[in-house]
Coordinates of C-alpha atoms and ligand atoms in Angstrom, one line a residue:
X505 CA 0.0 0.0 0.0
X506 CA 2.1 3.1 -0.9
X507 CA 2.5 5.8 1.8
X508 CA 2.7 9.1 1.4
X509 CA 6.1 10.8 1.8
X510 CA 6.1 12.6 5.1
X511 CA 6.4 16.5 4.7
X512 CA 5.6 17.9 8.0
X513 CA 9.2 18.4 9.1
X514 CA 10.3 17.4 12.7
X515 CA 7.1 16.4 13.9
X516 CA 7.0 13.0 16.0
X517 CA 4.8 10.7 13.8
X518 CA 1.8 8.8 15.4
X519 CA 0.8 6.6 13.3
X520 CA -0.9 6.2 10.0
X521 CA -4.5 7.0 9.0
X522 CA -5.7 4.9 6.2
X523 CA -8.3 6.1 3.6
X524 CA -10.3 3.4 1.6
X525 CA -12.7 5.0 -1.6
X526 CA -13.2 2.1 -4.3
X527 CA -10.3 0.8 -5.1
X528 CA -7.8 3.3 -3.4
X529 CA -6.4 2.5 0.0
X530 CA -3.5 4.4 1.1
X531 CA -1.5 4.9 4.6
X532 CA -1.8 8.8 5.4
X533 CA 0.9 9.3 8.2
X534 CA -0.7 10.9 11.9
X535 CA 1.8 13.7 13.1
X536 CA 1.5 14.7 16.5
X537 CA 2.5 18.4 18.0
X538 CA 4.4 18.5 21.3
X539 CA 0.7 19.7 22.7
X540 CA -0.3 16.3 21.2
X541 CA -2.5 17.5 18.8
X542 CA -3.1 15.4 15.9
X543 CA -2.7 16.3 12.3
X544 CA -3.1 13.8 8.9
X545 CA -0.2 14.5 6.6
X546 CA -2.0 14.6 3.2
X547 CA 0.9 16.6 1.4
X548 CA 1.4 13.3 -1.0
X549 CA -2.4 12.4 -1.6
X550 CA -2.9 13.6 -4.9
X551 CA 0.1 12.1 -6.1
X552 CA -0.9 8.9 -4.7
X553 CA -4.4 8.9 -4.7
X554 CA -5.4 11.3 -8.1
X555 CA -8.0 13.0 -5.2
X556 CA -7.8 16.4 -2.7
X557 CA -9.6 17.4 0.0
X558 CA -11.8 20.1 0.2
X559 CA -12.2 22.7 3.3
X560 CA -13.1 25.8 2.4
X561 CA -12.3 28.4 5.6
X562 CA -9.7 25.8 6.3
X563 CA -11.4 25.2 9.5
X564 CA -10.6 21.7 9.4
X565 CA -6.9 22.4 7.7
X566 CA -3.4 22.8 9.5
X567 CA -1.0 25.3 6.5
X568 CA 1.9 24.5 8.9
X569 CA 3.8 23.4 11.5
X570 CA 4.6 26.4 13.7
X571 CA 6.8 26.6 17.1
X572 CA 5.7 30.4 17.5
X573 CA 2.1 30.1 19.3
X574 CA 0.0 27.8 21.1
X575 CA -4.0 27.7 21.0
X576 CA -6.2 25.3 22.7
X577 CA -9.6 26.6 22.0
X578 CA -11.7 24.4 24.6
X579 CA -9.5 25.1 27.6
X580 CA -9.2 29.1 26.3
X581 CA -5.2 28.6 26.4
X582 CA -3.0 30.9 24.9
X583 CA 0.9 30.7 25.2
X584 CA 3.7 32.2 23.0
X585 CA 6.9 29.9 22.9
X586 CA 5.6 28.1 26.1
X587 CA 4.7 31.6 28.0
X588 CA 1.2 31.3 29.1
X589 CA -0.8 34.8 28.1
X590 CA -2.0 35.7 31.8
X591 CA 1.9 35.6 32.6
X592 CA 3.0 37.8 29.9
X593 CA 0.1 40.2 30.6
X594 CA 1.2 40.7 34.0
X595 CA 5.2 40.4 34.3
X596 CA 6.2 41.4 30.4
X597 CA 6.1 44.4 27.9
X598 CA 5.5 44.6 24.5
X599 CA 8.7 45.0 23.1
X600 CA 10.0 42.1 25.1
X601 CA 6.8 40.0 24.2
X602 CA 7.7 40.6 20.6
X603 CA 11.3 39.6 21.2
X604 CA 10.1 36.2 22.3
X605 CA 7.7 35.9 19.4
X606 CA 10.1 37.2 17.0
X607 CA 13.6 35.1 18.2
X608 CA 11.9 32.5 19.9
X609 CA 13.2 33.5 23.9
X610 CA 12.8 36.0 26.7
X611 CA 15.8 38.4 25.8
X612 CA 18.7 39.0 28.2
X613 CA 18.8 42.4 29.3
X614 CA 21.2 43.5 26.4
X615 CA 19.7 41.4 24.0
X616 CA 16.4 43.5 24.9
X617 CA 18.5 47.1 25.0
X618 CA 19.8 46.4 21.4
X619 CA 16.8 45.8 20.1
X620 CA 14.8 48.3 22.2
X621 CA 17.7 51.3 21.0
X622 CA 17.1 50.2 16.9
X623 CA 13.7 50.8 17.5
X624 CA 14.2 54.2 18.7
X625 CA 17.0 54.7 16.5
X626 CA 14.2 53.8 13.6
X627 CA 11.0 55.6 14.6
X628 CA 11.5 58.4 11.9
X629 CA 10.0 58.5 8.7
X630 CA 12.4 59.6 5.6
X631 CA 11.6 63.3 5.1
X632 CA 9.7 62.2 1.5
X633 CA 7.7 60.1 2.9
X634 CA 5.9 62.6 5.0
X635 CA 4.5 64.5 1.8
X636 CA 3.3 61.2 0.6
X637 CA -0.1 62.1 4.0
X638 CA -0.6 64.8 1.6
X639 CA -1.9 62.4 -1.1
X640 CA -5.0 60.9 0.9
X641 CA -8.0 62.6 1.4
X642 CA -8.3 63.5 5.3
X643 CA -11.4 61.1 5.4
X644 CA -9.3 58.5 4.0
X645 CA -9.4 55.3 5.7
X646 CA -6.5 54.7 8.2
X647 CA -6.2 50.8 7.5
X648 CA -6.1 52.5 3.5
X649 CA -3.1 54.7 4.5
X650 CA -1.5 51.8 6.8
X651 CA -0.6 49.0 4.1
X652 CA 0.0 51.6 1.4
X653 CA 2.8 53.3 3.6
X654 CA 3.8 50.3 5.0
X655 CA 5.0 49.5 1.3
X656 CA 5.9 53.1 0.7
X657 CA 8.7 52.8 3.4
X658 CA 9.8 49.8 1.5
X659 CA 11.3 52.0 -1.1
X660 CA 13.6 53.9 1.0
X661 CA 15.1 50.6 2.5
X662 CA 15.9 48.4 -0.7
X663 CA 18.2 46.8 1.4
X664 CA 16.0 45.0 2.9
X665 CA 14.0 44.2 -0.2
X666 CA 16.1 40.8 0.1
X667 CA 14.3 37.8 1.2
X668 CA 17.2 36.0 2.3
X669 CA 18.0 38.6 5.3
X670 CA 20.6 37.1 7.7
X671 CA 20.0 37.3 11.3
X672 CA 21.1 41.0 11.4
X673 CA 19.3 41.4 8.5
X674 CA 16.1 40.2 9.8
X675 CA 16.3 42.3 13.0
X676 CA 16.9 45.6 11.2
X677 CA 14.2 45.0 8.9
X678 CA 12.1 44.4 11.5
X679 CA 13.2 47.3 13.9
X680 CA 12.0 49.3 11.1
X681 CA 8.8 48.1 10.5
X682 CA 7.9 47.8 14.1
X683 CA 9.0 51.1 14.7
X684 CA 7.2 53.0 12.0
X685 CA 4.1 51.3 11.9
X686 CA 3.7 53.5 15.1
X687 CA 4.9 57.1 13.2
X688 CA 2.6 55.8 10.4
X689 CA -0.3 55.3 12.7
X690 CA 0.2 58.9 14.2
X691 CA 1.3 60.4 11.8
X692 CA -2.3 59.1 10.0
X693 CA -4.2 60.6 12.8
X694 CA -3.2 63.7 13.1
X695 CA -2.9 64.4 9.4
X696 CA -6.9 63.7 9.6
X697 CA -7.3 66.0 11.7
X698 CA -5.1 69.3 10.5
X699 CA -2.6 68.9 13.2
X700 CA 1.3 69.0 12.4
X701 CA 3.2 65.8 12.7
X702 CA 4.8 65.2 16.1
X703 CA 8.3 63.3 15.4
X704 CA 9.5 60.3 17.2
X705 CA 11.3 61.1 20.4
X706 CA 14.1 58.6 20.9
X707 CA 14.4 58.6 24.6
X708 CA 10.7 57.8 25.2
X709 CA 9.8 53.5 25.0
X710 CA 8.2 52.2 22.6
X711 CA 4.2 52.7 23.8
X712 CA 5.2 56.3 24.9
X713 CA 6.7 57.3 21.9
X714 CA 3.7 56.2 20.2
X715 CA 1.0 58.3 22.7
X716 CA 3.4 61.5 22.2
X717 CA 3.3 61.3 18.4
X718 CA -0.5 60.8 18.6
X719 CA -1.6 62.9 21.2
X720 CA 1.0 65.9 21.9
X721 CA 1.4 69.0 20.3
X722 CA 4.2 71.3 19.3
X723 CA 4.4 73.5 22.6
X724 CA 2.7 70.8 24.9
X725 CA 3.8 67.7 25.8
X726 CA 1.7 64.5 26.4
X727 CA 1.4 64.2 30.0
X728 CA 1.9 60.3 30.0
X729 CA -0.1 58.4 32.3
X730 CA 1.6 55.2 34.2
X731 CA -1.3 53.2 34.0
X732 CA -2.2 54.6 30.7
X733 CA 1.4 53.3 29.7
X734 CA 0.8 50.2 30.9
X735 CA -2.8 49.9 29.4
X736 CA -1.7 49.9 26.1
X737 CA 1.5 47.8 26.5
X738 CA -1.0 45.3 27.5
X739 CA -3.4 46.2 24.4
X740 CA -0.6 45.4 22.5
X741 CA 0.7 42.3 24.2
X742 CA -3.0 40.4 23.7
X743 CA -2.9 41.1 19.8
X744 CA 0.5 40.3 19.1
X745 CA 0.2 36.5 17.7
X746 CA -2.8 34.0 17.2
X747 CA -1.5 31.5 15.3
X748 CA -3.0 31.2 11.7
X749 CA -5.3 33.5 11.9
X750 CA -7.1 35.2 8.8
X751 CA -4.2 38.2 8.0
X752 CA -1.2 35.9 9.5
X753 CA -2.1 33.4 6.7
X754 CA -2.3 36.2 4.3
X755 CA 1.7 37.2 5.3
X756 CA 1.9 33.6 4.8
X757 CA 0.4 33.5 1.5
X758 CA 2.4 36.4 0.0
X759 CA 6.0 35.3 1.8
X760 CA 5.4 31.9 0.5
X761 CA 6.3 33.7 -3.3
X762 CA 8.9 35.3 -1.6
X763 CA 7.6 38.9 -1.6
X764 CA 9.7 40.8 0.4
X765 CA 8.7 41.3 4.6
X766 CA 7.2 45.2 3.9
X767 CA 4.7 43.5 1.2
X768 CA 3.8 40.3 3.1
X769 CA 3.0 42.6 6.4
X770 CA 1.5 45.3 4.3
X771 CA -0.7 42.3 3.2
X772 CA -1.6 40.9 6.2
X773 CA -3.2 44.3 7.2
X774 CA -5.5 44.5 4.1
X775 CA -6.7 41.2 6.0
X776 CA -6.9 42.5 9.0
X777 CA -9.3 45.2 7.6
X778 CA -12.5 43.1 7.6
X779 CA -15.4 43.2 10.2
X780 CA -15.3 40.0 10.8
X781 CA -11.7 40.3 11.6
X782 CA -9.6 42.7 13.2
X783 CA -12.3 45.4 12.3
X784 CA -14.9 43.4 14.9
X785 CA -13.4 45.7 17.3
X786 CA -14.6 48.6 15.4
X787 CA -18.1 47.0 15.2
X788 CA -18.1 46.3 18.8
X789 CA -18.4 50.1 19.6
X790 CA -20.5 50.9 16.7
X791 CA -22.8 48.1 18.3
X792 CA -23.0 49.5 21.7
X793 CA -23.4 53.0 20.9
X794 CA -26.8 52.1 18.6
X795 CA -27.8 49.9 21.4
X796 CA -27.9 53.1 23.5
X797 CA -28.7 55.6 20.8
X798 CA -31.9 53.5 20.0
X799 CA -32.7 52.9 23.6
X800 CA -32.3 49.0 23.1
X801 CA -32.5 46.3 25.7
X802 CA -29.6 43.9 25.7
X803 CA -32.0 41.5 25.3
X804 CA -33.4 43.3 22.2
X805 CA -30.2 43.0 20.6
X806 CA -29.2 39.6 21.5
X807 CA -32.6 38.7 19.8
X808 CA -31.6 40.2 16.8
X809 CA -28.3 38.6 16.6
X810 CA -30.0 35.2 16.7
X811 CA -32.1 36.1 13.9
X812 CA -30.3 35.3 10.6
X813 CA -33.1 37.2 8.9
X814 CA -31.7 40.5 10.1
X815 CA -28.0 39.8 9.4
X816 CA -26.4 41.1 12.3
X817 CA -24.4 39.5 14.7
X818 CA -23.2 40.3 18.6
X819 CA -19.9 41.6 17.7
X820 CA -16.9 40.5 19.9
X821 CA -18.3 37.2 20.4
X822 CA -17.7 34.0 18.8
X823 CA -14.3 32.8 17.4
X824 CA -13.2 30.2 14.9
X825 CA -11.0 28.3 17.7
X826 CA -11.6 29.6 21.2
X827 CA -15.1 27.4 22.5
X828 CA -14.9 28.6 25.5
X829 CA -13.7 32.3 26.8
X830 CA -11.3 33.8 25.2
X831 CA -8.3 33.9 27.8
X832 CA -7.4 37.9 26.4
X833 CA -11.0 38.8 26.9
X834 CA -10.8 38.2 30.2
X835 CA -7.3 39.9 30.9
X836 CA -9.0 43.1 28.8
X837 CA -12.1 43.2 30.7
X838 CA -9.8 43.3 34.1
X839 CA -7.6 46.0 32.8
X840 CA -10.6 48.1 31.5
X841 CA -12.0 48.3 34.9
X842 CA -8.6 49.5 36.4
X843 CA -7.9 52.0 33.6
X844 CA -11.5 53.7 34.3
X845 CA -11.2 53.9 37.8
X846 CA -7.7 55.6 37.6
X847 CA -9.4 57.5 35.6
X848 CA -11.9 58.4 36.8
X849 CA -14.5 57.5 33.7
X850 CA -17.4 56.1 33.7
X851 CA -17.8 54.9 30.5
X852 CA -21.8 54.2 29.8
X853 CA -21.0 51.4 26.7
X854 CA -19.0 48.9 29.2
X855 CA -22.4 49.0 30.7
X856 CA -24.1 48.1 28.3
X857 CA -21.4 45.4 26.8
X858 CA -21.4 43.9 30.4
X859 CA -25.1 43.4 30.2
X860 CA -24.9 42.1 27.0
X861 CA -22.2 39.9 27.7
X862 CA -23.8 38.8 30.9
X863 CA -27.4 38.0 29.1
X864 CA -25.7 36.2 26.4
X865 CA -24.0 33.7 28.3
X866 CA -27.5 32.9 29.7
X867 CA -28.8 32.8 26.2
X868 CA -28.9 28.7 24.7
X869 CA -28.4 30.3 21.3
X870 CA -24.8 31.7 22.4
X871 CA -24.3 28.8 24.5
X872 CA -25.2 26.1 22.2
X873 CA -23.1 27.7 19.9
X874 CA -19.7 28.2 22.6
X875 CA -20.0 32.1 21.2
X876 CA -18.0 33.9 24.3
X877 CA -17.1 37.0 24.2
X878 CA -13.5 37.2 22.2
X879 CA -10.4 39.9 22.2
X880 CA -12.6 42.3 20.3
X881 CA -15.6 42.8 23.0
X882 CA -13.6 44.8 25.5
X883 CA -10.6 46.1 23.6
X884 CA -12.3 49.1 22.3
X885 CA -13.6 50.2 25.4
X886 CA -9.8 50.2 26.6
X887 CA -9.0 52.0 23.5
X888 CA -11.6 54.6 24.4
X889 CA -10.1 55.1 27.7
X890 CA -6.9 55.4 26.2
X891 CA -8.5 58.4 24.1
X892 CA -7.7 56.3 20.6
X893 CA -10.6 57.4 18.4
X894 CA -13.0 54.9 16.7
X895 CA -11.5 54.9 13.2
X896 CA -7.9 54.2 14.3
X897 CA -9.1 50.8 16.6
X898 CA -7.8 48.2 13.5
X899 CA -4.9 50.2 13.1
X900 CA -4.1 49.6 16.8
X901 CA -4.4 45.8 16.2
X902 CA -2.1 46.1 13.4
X903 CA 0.7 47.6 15.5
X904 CA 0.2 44.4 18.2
X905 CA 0.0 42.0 15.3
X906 CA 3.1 43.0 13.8
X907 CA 5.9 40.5 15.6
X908 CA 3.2 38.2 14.9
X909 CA 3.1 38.7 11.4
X910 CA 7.0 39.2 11.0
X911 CA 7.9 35.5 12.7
X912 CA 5.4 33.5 10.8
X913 CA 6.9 35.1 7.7
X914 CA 10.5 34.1 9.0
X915 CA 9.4 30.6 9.9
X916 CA 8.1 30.1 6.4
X917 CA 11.5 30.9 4.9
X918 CA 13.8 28.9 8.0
X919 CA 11.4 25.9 7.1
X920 CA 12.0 26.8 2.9
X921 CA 7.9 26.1 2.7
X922 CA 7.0 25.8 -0.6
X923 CA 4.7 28.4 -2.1
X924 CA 1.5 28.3 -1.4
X925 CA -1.2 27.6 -4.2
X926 CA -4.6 25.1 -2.8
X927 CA -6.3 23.2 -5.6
X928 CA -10.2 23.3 -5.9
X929 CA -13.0 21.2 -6.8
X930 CA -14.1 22.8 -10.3
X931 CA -18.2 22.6 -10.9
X932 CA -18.7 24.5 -13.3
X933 CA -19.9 24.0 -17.4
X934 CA -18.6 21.2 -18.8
X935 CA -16.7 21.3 -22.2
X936 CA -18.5 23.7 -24.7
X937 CA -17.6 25.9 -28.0
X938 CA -18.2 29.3 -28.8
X939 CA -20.9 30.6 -30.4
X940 CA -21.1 33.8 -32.1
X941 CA -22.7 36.9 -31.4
X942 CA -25.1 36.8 -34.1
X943 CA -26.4 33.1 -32.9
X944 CA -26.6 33.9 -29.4
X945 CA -30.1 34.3 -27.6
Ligands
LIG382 C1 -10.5 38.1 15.6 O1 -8.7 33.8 14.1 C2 -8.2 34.5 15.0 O2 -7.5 34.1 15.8 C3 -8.8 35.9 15.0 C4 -8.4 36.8 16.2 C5 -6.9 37.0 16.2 O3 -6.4 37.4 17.3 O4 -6.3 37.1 15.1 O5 -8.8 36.2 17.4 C6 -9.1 38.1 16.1 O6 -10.7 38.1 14.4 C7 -11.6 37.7 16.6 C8 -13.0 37.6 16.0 C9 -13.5 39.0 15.7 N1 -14.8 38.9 15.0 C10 -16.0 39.1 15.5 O7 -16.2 39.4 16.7 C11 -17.2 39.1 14.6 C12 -18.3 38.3 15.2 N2 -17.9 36.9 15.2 C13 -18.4 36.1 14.1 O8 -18.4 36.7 12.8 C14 -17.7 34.7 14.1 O9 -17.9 34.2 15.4 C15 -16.3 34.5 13.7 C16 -16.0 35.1 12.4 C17 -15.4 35.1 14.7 C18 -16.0 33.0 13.6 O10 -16.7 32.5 12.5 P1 -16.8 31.0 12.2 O11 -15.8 30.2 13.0 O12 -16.9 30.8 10.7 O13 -18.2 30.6 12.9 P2 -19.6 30.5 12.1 O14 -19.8 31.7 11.4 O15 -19.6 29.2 11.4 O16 -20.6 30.4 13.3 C19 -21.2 29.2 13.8 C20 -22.6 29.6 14.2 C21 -23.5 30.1 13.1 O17 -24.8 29.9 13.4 P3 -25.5 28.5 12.8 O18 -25.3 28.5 11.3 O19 -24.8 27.4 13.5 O20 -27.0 28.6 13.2 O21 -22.6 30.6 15.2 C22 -23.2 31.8 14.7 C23 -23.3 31.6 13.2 O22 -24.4 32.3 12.7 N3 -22.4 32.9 15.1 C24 -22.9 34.1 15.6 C25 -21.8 34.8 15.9 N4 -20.7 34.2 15.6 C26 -21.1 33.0 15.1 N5 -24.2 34.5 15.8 C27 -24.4 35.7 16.3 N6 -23.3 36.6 16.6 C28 -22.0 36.1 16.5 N7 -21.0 36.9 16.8

C-alpha cells in the first residue's frame, strides 16, 4: 500500500491513517504536535491517490507546523513559545513580548536594550515620505493609509527588499517596520485632523513614543499616564500572535512567493481590515453605541443577533477556535476596569457590553453555539479610555499584530515552505464551444 512521503518536518509521527474510496487504500501518516494534537499528513495524496480534500475556511486544515504560538480553543489557552498569556500580561512588555515571538526567547537584558535602541533609532520616517499624507484625502481610511505606507517605506530601504535577510538582517528590517508602523499610525491621525506631525522622540519607549506622536502638540507635551502606559502595552501584548489567523495566513500567503517582509506585512493588514476580523473591534463600539442611541434592551439586541433574517451579529463574540472564553477577553475586561477607575470614567457602553455579555451567556443560542465574548468585545472600550478614536481601533491591532506577522513570515523561509497555491474542486460547465454573437439568444 504506498505511503505518502512525510512533509511535516520534525514532527514525531503517530501513526498512520488509512483512507479506503473504491479501489484506493493508502497509509496517510498521523503527526502529533508537542501539545499532542493530531494532524493527517496529506501533502502526497494527490500524487498517490489522483483525489484532494476540500475545506473551504480551512477550519478543518493545518498550513503549517509552527513553534511560535499555542492555542487550545476548549480550555481558552493561549501561550507564546511556552509563556502562558495571563503571565506575559502581568510580568512582560511589549517590546519584550515581541522579542520572544520574534527570536523564539525572553531576551537577556542587552539582548532586549539592542533591540529596544534600533527601534528608537528607527522611529522616523524619511523626510519624503511625510508628503506622501498629503496624497489621501483626510477622510481616507486609516487601514487604507496603513498598508500603502507600510510599502511606501519599502522604497527607501531596498536593502531590505532581500528575502534571504541574515540574522542581522532580519532584525533591522524588522526594527523598522515595528517602529514605524507606530509614526505611520500617528502620523495618519493627526494628518486627519489638521494637526502638524509630532516626530518620534528617541528617549521615550516604545508605547510612549507612540502616545506623544498621537496625542502631543508642538508646545505641549503628552502628560503620560503610568497606568495609561501600561494599558496599552497590555493592548498590545494580547494582539501580538494567534497562530493562523485570517491576516497571518495572508503574510503567509504572500511570503510563500517570496515577496519581500514590507509587502507580506502590508498584506496581512489588508486582511486584517474586515469586520469579521480585526475590524470586529470597530463594530463592537458601533454596536453598543446604537444599542444606547436607540434605547435597546440587551435582550433586544441579542434577539436580533440570533435572527439570521436580520443579518447582524453580537460583535466581539464567537471565534473560529476559542469554544470557550477567550483567555485575552478576560485579561482586557480586568484592565478596562482599572484604567476607568484611575481614571476616573465612567464609560456608559462597558455597561451596556457587560449586560450584553452577561445575558448572552445565559442565552442557549450563544451557549449552544460556545460564542464567548473574544479579544474584540472589550478592547475598544480600553481604547476609548486610552482616548484612541473609533477609526484608528484596526490600526491599533495592526501595531500588536506586527511581531506576529513578522515570525510567521521568517518561519516560512527557515522551514524553505513551498509556495503556497490550494487546488479546488471545479463545478462549473462542462466542455463547450463558442458561439457567435449573431447566434446567441
Ligand atoms: C479576531 O482567528 C483568530 O485568531 C482571530 C483573532 C486574532 O487574534 O487574530 O482572534 C481576532 O478576528 C476575533 C474575531 C472578531 N470577529 C468578531 O467578533 C465578529 C463576530 N464573530 C463572528 O463573525 C464569528 O464568530 C467569527 C467570524 C469570529 C467566527 O466565525 P466561524 O468560525 O466561521 O463561525 P460560524 O460563522 O460558522 O458560526 C457558527 C454559528 C453560526 O450559526 P448556525 O449557522 O450554526 O446557526 O454561530 C453563529 C453563526 O451564525 N455565530 C454568531 C456569531 N458568531 C457565530 N451568531 C451571532 N453573533 C455572532 N457573533
Amino acid at each position: 500500500m504506498p505511503k505518502t512521503e512525510n512533509c511535516s518536518r520534525d514532527a514525531k509521527i503517530q501513526g498512520t491513517a488509512q483512507l479506503v474510496y473504491k479501489d484506493i487504500k493508502v497509509d496517510l501518516d498521523v503527526v502529533e504536535g508537542t501539545e499532542g494534537e493530531l494532524g493527517i499528513d496529506i501533502c502526497q495524496l494527490r500524487k498517490n491517490t489522483g483525489m484532494i480534500t476540500l475545506d473551504p475556511g480551512y477550519a478543518n486544515t493545518g498550513s503549517t507546523i509552527s513553534t511560535i504560538t499555542f492555542i487550545d480553543g476548549e480550555k481558552g489557552i493561549l501561550r507564546h513559545r511556552g509563556i502562558p498569556i495571563e503571565e506575559l500580561a502581568e510580568k512582560s512588555r511589549f517590546i519584550e513580548v515581541s522579542y520572544l515571538i520574534l527570536f523564539g526567547k525572553l531576551p537577556t537584558k542587552a539582548e532586549l536594550d539592542k533591540f529596544s535602541a534600533l527601534l528608537a533609532e528607527h522611529a522616523a520616517l524619511h523626510s519624503n515620505l511625510e508628503h506622501h499624507f498629503s496624497g489621501f484625502p483626510n477622510d481616507a481610511p486609516p487601514m487604507a493609509i496603513l498598508s500603502a505606507m507600510l510599502n511606501a517605506v519599502s522604497c527607501y530601504h531596498k536593502e531590505f527588499l532581500d528575502i534571504v535577510l541574515d540574522e542581522e538582517g532580519f532584525m533591522e528590517a524588522t526594527a523598522r517596520i515595528m517602529s514605524k508602523v507606530r509614526t505611520i499610525a500617528a502620523y495618519t491621525y493627526r494628518k486627519a485632523r489638521g494637526k502638524p506631525f509630532i516626530h518620534p522622540n528617541p528617549s521615550l519607549r516604545y508605547c510612549a513614543n507612540f502616545l506623544h506622536m498621537m496625542f502631543s502638540e508642538p508646545y505641549k507635551e503628552y502628560e503620560l499616564l503610568p497606568e495609561i502606559e501600561k494599558a496599552l502595552n497590555l493592548f498590545f501584548i494580547l494582539h501580538a500572535d494567534h497562530e493562523q489567523n485570517c491576516s497571518t495566513s495572508t503574510v503567509r500567503m504572500v511570503g510563500s512567493s517570496r515577496a519581500n517582509l514590507f509587502s507580506s506585512v502590508s498584506a496581512g493588514v489588508c486582511a486584517l481590515w474586515g469586520p469579521l476580523h480585526g475590524g470586529a473591534n470597530k463594530m463592537v463600539i458601533e454596536m453598543l453605541e446604537s444599542i444606547h442611541s436607540q434605547g435597546k434592551t440587551a435582550q433586544e439586541y441579542l434577539e436580533m443577533a440570533k435572527d439570521k433574517t436580520k443579518g447582524i451579529k453580537l460583535m466581539g463574540f464567537g471565534h473560529r477556535v476559542y469554544k470557550n472564553f477567550d483567555p485575552r477577553a478576560k485579561i482586557i475586561k480586568k484592565q478596562v476596569d482599572k484604567v476607568l477607575k484611575v481614571l476616573n470614567l465612567d464609560d456608559h457602553l462597558l455597561h451596556i457590553a457587560m449586560e450584553l455579555e452577561e445575558q448572552a451567556l445565559a442565552d442557549d443560542y450563544f451557549v449552544s453555539r460556545k460564542l464567548y465574548p473574544n479579544v474584540d468585545f472589550y478592547s475598544g472600550i480600553l481604547l476609548r479610555a486610552i482616548g484612541i478614536p473609533l477609526d484608528m481601533f484596526t490600526v491599533m491591532f495592526a501595531i500588536g499584530r506586527m511581531p506576529g506577522w513578522i515570525a510567521n513570515w521568517k518561519e516560512l523561509l527557515d522551514h524553505n515552505q513551498r509556495i503556497s497555491r490550494p487546488r479546488q474542486i471545479y463545478n462549473g460547465p462542462t466542455l463547450r464551444s463558442y458561439v457567435p454573437i449573431e447566434e446567441r439568444e
